[in-house]
mmCIF file of C-alpha atoms in Angstrom:
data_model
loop_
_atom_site.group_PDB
_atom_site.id
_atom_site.type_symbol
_atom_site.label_atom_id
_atom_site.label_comp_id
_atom_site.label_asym_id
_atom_site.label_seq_id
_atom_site.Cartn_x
_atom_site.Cartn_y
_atom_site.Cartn_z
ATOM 1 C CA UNK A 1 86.517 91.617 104.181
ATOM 2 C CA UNK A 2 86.686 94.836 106.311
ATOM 3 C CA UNK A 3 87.819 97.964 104.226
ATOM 4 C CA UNK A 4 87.666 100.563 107.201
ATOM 5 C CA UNK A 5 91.173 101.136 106.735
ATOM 6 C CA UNK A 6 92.289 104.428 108.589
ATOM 7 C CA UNK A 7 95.554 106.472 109.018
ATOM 8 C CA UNK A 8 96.807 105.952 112.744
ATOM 9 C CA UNK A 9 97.777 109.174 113.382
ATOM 10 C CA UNK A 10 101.519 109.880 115.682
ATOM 11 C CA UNK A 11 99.453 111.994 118.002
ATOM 12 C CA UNK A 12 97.321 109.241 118.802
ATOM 13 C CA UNK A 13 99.001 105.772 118.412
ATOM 14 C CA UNK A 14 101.975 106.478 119.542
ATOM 15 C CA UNK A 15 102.992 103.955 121.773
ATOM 16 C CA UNK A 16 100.323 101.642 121.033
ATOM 17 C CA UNK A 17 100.670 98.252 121.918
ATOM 18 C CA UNK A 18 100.584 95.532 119.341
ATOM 19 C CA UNK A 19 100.406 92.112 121.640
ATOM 20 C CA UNK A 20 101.402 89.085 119.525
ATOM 21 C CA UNK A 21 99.307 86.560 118.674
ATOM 22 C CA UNK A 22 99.431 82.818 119.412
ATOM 23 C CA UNK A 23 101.138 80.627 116.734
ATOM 24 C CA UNK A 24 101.193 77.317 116.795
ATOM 25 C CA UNK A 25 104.161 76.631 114.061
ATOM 26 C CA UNK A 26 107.989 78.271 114.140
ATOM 27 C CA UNK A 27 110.708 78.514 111.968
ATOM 28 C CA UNK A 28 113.730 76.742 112.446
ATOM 29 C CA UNK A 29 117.186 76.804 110.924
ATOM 30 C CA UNK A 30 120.137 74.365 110.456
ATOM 31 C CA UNK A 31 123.478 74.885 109.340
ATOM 32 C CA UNK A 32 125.748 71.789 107.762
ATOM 33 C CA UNK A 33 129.360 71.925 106.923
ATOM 34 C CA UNK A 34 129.760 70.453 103.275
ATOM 35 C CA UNK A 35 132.693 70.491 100.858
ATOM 36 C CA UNK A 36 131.153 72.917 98.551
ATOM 37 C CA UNK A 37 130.490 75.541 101.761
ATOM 38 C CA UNK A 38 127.552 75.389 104.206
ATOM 39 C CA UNK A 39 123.901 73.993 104.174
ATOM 40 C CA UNK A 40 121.216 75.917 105.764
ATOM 41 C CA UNK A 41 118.014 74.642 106.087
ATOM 42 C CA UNK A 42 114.704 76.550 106.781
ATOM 43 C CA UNK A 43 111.729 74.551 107.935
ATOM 44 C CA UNK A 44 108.451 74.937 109.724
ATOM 45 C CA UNK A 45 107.792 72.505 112.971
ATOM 46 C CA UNK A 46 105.145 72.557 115.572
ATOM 47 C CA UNK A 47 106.485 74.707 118.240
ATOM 48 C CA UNK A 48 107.062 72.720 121.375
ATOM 49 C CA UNK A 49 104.630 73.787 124.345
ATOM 50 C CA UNK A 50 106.589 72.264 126.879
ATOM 51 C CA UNK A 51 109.514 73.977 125.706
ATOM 52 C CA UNK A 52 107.449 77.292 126.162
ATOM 53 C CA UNK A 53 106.393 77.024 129.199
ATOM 54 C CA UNK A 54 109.794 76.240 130.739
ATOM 55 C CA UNK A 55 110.909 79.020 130.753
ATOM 56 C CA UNK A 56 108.229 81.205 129.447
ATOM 57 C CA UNK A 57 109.921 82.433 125.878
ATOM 58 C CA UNK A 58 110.186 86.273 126.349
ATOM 59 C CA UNK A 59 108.721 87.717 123.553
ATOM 60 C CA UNK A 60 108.429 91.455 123.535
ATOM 61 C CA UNK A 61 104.816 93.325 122.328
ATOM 62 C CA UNK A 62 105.951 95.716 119.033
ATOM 63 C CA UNK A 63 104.653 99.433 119.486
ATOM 64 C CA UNK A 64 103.030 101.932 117.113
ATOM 65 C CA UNK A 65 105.634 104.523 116.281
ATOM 66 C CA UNK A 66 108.369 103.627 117.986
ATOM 67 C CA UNK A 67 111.116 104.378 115.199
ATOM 68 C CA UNK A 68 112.585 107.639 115.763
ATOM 69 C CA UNK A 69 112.153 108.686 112.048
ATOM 70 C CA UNK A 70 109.616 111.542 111.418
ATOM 71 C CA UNK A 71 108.280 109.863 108.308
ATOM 72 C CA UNK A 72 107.179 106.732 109.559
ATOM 73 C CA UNK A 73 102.892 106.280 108.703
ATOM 74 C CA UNK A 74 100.879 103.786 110.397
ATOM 75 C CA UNK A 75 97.707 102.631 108.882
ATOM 76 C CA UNK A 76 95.007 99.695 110.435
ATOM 77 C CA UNK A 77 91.720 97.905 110.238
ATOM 78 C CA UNK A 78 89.391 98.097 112.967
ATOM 79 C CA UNK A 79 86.308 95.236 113.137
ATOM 80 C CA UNK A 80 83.340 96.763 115.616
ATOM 81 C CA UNK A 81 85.650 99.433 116.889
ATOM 82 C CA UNK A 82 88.528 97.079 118.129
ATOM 83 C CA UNK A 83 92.275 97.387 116.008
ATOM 84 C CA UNK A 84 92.759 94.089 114.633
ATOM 85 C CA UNK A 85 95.686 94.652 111.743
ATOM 86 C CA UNK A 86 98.347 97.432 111.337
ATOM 87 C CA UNK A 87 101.227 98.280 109.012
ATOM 88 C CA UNK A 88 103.617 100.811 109.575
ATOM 89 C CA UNK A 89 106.356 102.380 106.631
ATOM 90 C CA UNK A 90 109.420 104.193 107.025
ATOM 91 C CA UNK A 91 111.435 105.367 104.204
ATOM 92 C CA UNK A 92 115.256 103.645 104.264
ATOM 93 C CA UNK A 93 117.202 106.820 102.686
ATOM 94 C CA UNK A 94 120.133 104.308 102.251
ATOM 95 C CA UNK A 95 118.476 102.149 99.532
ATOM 96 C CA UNK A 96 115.408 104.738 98.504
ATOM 97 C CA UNK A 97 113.592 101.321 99.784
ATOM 98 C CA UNK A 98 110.296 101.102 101.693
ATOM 99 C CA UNK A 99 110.578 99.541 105.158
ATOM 100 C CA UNK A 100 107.728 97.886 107.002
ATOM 101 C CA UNK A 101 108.484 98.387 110.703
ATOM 102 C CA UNK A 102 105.715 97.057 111.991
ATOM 103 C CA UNK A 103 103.260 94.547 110.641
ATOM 104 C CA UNK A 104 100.169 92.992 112.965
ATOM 105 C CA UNK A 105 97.153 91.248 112.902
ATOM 106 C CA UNK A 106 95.153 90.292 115.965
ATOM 107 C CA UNK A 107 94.285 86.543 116.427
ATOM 108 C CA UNK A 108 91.520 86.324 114.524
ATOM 109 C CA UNK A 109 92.851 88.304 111.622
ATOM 110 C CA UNK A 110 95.203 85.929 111.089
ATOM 111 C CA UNK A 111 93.587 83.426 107.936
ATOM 112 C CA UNK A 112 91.452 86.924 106.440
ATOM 113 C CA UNK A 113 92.559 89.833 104.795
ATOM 114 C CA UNK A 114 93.129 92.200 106.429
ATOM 115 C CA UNK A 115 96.927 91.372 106.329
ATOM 116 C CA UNK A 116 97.180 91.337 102.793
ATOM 117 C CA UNK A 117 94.691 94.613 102.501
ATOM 118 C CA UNK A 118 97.423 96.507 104.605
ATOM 119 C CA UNK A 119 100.398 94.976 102.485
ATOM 120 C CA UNK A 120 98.537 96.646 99.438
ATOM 121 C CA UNK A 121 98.811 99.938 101.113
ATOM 122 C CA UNK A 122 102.425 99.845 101.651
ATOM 123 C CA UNK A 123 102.655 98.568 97.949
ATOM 124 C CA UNK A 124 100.556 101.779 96.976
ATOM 125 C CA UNK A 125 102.911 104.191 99.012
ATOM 126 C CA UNK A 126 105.903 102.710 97.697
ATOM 127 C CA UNK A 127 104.194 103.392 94.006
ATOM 128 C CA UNK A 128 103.133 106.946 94.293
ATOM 129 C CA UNK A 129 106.679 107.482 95.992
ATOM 130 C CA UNK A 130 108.638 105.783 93.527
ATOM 131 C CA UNK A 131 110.210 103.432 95.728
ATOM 132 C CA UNK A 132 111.961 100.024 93.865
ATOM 133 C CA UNK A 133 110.635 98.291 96.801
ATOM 134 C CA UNK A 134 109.493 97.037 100.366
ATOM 135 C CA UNK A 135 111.203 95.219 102.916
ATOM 136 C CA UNK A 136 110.272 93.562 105.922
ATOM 137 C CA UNK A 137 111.753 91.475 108.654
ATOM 138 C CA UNK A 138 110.091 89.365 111.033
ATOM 139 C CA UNK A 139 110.683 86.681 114.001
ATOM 140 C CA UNK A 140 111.472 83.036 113.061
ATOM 141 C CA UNK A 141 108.469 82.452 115.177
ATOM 142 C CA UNK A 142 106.084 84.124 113.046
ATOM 143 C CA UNK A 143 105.269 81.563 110.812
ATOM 144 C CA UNK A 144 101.911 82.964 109.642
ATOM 145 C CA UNK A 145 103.324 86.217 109.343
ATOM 146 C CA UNK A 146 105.456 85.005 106.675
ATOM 147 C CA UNK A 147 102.498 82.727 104.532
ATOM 148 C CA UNK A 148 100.999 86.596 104.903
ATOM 149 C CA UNK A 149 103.970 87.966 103.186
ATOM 150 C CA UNK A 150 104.334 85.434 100.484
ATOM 151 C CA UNK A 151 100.983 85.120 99.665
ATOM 152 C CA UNK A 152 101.455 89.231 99.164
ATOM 153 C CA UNK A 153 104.550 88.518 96.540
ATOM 154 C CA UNK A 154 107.295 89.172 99.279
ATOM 155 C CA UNK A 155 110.506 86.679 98.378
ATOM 156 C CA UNK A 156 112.840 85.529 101.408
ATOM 157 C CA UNK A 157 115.883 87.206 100.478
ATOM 158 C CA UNK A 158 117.975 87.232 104.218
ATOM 159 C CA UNK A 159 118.239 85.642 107.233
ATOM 160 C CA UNK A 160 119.948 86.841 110.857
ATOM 161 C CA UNK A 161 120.884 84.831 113.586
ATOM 162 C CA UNK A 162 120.322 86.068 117.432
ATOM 163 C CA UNK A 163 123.741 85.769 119.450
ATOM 164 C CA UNK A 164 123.344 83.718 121.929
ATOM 165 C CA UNK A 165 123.751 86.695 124.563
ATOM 166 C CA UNK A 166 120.774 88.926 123.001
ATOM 167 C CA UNK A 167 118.571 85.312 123.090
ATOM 168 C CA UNK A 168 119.754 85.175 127.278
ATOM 169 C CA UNK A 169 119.740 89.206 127.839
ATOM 170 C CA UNK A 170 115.904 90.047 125.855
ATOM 171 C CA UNK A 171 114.881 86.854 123.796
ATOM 172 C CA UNK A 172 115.816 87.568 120.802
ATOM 173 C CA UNK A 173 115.175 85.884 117.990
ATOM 174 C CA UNK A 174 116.474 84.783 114.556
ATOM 175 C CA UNK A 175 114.989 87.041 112.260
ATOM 176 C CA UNK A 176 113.598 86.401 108.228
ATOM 177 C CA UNK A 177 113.489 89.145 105.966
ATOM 178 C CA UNK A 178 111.594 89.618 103.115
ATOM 179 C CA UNK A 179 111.526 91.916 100.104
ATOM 180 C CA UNK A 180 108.699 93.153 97.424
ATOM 181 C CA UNK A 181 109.887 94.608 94.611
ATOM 182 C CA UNK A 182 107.686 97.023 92.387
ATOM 183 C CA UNK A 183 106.673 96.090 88.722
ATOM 184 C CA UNK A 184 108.853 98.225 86.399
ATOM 185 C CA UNK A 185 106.830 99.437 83.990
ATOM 186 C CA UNK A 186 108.527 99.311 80.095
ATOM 187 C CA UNK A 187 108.974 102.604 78.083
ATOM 188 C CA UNK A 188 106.721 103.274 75.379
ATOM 189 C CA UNK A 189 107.953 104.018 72.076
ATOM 190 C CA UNK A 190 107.009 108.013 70.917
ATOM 191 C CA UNK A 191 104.793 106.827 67.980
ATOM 192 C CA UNK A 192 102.654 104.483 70.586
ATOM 193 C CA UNK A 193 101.286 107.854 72.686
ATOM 194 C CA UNK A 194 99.543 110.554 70.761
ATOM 195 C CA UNK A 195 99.878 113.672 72.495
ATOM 196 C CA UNK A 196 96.975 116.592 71.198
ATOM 197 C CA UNK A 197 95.060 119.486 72.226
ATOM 198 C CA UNK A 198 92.137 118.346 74.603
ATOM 199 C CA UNK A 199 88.610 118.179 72.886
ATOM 200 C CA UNK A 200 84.899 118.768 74.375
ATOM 201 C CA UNK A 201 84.272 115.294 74.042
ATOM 202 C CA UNK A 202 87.405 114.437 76.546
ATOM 203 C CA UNK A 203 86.275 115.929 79.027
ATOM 204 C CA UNK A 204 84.369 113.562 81.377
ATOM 205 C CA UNK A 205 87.399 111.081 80.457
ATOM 206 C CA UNK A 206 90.470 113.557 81.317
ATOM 207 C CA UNK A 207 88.111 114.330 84.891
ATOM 208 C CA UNK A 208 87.815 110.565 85.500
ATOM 209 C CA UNK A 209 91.481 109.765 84.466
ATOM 210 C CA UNK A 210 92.899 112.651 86.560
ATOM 211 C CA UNK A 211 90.644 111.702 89.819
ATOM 212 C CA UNK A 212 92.317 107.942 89.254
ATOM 213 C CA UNK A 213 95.638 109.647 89.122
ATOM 214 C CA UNK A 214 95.153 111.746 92.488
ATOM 215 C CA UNK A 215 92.611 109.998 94.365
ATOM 216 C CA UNK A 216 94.360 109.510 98.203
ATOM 217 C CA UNK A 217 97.705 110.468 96.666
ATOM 218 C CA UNK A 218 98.318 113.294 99.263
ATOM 219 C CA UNK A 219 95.455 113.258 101.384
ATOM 220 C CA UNK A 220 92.051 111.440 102.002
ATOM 221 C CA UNK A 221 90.486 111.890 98.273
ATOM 222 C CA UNK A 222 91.555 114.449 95.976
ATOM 223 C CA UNK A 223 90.106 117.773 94.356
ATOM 224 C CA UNK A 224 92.233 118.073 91.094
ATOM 225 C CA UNK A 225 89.270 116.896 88.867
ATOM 226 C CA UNK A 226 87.740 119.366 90.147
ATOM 227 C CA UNK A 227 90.314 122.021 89.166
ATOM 228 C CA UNK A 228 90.523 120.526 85.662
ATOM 229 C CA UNK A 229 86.791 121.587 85.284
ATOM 230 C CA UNK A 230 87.458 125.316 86.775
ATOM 231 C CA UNK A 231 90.708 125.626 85.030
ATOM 232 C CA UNK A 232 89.533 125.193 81.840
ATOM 233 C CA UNK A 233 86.675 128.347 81.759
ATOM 234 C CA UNK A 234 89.485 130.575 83.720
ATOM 235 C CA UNK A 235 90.918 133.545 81.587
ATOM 236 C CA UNK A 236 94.987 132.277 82.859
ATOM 237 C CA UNK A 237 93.596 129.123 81.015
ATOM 238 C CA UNK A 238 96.043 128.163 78.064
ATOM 239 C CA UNK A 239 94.470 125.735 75.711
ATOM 240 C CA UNK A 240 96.892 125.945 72.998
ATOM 241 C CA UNK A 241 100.097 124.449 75.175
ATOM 242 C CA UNK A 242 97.870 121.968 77.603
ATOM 243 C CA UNK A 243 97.853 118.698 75.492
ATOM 244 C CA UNK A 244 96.415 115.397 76.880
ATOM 245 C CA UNK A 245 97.889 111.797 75.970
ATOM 246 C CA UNK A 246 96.446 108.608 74.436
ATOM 247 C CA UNK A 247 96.992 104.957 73.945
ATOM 248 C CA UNK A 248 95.261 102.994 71.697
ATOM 249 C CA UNK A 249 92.214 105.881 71.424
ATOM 250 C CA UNK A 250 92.302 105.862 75.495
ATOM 251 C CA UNK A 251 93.225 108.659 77.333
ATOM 252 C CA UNK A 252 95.906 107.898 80.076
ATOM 253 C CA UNK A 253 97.878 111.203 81.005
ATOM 254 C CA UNK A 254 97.559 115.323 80.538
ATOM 255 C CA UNK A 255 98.718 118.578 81.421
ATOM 256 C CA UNK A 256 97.437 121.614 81.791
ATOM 257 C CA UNK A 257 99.313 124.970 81.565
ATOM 258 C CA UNK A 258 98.166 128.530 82.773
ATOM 259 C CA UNK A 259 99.018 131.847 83.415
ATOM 260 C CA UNK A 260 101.103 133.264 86.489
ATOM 261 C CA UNK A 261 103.166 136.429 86.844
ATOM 262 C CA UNK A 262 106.196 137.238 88.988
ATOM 263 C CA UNK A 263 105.828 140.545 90.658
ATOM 264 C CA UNK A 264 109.048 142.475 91.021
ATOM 265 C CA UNK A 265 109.900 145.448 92.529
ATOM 266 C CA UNK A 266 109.125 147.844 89.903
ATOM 267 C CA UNK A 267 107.566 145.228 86.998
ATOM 268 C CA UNK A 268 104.900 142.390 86.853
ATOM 269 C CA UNK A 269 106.258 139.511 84.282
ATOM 270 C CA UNK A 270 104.326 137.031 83.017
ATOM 271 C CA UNK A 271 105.683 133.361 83.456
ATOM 272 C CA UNK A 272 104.186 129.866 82.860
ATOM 273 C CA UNK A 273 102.846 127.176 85.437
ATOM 274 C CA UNK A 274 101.044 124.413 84.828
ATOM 275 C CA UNK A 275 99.046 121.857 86.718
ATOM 276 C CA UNK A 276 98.063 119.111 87.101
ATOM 277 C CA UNK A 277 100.373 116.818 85.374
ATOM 278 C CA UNK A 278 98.579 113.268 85.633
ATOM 279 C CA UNK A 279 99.295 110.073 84.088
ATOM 280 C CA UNK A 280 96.907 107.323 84.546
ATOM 281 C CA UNK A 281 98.444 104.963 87.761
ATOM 282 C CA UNK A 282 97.982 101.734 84.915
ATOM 283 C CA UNK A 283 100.214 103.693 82.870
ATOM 284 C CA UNK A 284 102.825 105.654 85.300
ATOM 285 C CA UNK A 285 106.133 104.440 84.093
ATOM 286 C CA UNK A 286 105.677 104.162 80.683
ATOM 287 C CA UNK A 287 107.256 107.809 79.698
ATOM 288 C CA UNK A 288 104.052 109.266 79.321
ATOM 289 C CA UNK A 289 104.183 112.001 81.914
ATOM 290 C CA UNK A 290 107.840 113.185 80.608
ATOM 291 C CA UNK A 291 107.047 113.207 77.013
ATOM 292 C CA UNK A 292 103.457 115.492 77.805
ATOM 293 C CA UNK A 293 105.867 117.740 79.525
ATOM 294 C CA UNK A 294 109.038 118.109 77.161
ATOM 295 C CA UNK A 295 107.025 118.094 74.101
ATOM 296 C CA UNK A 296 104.925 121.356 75.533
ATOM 297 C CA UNK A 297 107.665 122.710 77.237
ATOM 298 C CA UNK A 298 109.631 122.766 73.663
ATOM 299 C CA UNK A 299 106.130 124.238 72.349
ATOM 300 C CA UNK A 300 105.907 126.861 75.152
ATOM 301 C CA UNK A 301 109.630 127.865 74.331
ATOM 302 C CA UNK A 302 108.565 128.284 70.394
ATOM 303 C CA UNK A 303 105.156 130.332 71.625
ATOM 304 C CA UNK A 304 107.897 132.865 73.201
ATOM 305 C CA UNK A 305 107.511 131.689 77.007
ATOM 306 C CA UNK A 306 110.625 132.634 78.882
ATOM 307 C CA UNK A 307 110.136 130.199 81.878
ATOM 308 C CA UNK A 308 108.056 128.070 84.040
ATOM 309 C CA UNK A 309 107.438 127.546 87.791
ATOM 310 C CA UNK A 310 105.528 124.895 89.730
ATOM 311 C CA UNK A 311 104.498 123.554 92.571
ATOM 312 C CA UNK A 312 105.567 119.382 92.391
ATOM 313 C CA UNK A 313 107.139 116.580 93.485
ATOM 314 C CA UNK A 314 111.219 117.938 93.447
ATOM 315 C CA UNK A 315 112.792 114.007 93.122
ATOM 316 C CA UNK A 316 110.548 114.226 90.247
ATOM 317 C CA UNK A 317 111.026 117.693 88.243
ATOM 318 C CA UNK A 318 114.644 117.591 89.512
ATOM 319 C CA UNK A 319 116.516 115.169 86.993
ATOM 320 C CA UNK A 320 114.217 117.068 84.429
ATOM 321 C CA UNK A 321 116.312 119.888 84.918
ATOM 322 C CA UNK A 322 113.666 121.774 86.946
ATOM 323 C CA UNK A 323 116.076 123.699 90.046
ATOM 324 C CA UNK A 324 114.581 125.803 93.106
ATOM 325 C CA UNK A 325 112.981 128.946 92.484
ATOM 326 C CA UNK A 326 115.988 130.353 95.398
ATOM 327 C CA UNK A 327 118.246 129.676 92.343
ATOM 328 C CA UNK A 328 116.176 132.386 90.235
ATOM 329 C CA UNK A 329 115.935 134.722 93.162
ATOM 330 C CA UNK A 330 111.852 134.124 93.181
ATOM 331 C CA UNK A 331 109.767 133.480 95.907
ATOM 332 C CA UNK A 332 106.013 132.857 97.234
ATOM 333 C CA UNK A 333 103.630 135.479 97.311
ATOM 334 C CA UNK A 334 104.285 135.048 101.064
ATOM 335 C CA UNK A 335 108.580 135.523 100.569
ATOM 336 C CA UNK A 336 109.171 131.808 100.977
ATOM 337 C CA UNK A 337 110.973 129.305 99.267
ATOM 338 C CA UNK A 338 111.117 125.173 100.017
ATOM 339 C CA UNK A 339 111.984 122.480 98.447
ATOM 340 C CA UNK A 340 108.614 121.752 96.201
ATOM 341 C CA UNK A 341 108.550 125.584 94.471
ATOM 342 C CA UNK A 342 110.979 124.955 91.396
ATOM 343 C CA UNK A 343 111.204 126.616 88.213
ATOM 344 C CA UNK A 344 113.040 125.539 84.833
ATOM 345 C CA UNK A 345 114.322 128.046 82.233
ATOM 346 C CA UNK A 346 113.042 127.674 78.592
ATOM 347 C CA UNK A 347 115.582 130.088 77.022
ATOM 348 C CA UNK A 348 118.997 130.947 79.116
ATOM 349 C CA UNK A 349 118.350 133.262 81.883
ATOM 350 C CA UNK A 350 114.471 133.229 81.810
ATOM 351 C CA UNK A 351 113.572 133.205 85.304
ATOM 352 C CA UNK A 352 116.901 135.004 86.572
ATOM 353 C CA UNK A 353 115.684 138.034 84.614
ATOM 354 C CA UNK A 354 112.177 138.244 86.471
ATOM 355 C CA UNK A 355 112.889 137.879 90.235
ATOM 356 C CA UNK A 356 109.965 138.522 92.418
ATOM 357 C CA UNK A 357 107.535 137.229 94.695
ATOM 358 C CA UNK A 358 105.422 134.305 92.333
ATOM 359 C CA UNK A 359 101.513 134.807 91.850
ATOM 360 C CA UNK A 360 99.206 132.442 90.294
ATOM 361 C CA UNK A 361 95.636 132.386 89.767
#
């Protein structure tokens, strides 16, 4: 199996050509007119090579990148320096689903893995972006396209037929799609996670946990481990309010709080932040990561703590009632404000009352 997988980057791929490979079985479909309503039939056949080569069938090569959206990622296997399989993701806004725009594999790609390595990608991305699923479409001709996406979990779930001017204008074809939907995981009752201050003896586990959590989240690897270990011998380090989480004696989520002030124009305040917030990936799902946080938050508001402010995920800390830091008049050290700086108030007006530019260690 060849794990070189890489990120095909926009500035490079763009435009790449993704020839399709020869298939020797099709799709078909059949419709019947029966009391009840209509019978359609789906079935594989040997596609006809006479039939191909008179006329040619048109079939068009797909291309890296060619959605207009800004957010589509490619990613692809290369075997001695050659591409032989891609995927590429764009996020429907409609539906909050994943869509695979583009999914190849070179000829002789087509009965390994590769195909199913790169369908476990886009199953990761739609994961750590909490998408409910994936979906897919592809050509009626692409028969082993679609054993690739069923032996991946995808379900046929549509079907659209080419009029018969698109199949004279450009040869288009009917089109299959598919849809993956991601495992929801069930809520744990409260008395199934203990939640307690982190101990010596945790440590290696909390570092291995969080590294699980992290690891190619938002880049290649990840360095919040590492911060863990730092964090914890800084003087902003708050060991009384970071708590970790266990199930069954096994440690599966955490957060850590710290120190920050907000520097106004003639007062420094002292505020809350915390990071990271992990949950092990087996686990994420379960409630774990918003019981860690309202339980400390509730013990951060008894310890006299006016308000916190982050750096996070906003379709996350949103519908906890986390809001923009613009909406508490606070900004970067730097005078900025976006999207992923967001505060929450632990007793009414908190944050209001400290506007500033936010510093953290």
């Amino acid at each position: 199996m060849c794990k070189n997988i890489e990120h095909l980057t926009r500035d490079t791929w763009e435009g790449h050509a993704l020839c399709p490979p020869e298939e020797k079985e099709e799709f078909q479909l059949s419709f019947a007119k029966e009391k009840s309503g209509y019978l359609i039939r789906l079935f594989k056949v040997i596609k006809n090579k006479e039939a191909e080569q008179t006329p040619p069938r048109k079939r068009s090569s797909g291309h890296l990148y060619a959605a207009s959206s800004d957010q589509a990622f490619a990613w692809g296997i290369r075997k001695e320096g050659d591409l032989c399989a891609s995927v590429e993701t764009c996020p429907d806004r409609a539906s909050e689903n994943l869509i695979i725009t583009q999914f190849w594999l070179a000829d002789g790609s087509l009965r390994g893995q590769e195909g199913q390595t790169l369908l476990d990608v886009a199953k990761e991305q739609a994961r750590l972006e909490r998408r409910p699923g994936i979906k897919v479409s592809i050509k009626t001709s692409e028969a082993l396209k679609a054993e690739e996406l069923e032996r991946a979990g995808f379900i046929l779930i549509g079907l659209e037929r080419a009029t018969s001017a698109k199949r004279a204008d450009n040869g288009s074809e009917d089109q299959l799609t598919f849809d993956w939907r991601r495992p929801v995981s069930s809520k744990l009752k409260r008395e199934a996670i203990e939640i307690r201050p982190e101990q010596q003896k945790d440590w290696h586990e909390v570092e291995r946990v969080t590294q699980k959590a992290f690891w190619n989240k938002y880049r290649p690897g990840c360095d919040e481990h590492y911060l863990v270990s730092r964090l914890r011998k800084h003087a902003d380090y708050l060991p009384d309010l970071s708590r970790i989480a266990l199930v069954n004696g096994r440690v599966v989520g955490g957060i850590f709080y710290s120190r920050a002030r907000v520097i106004g124009e003639d007062q420094t305040y002292e505020v809350l932040t915390f990071g990271p917030l992990f949950v092990d990936p087996d686990m994420q799902g379960c409630g774990i990561g918003e019981c860690l946080l309202k339980e400390t938050m509730t013990e951060a508001k008894n310890q006299g703590y006016r308000g916190i402010i982050i750096y996070g995920e906003p379709d996350y800390y949103l519908r906890i009632g986390f809001h923009s830091c613009a909406d508490f008049g606070i900004t970067t050290a730097e005078g900025n404000n976006f999207e992923a700086f967001m505060g929450i108030e632990l007793v009414p007006g908190g944050p209001s009352e400290v506007q500033g530019k936010y510093y953290h260690s």
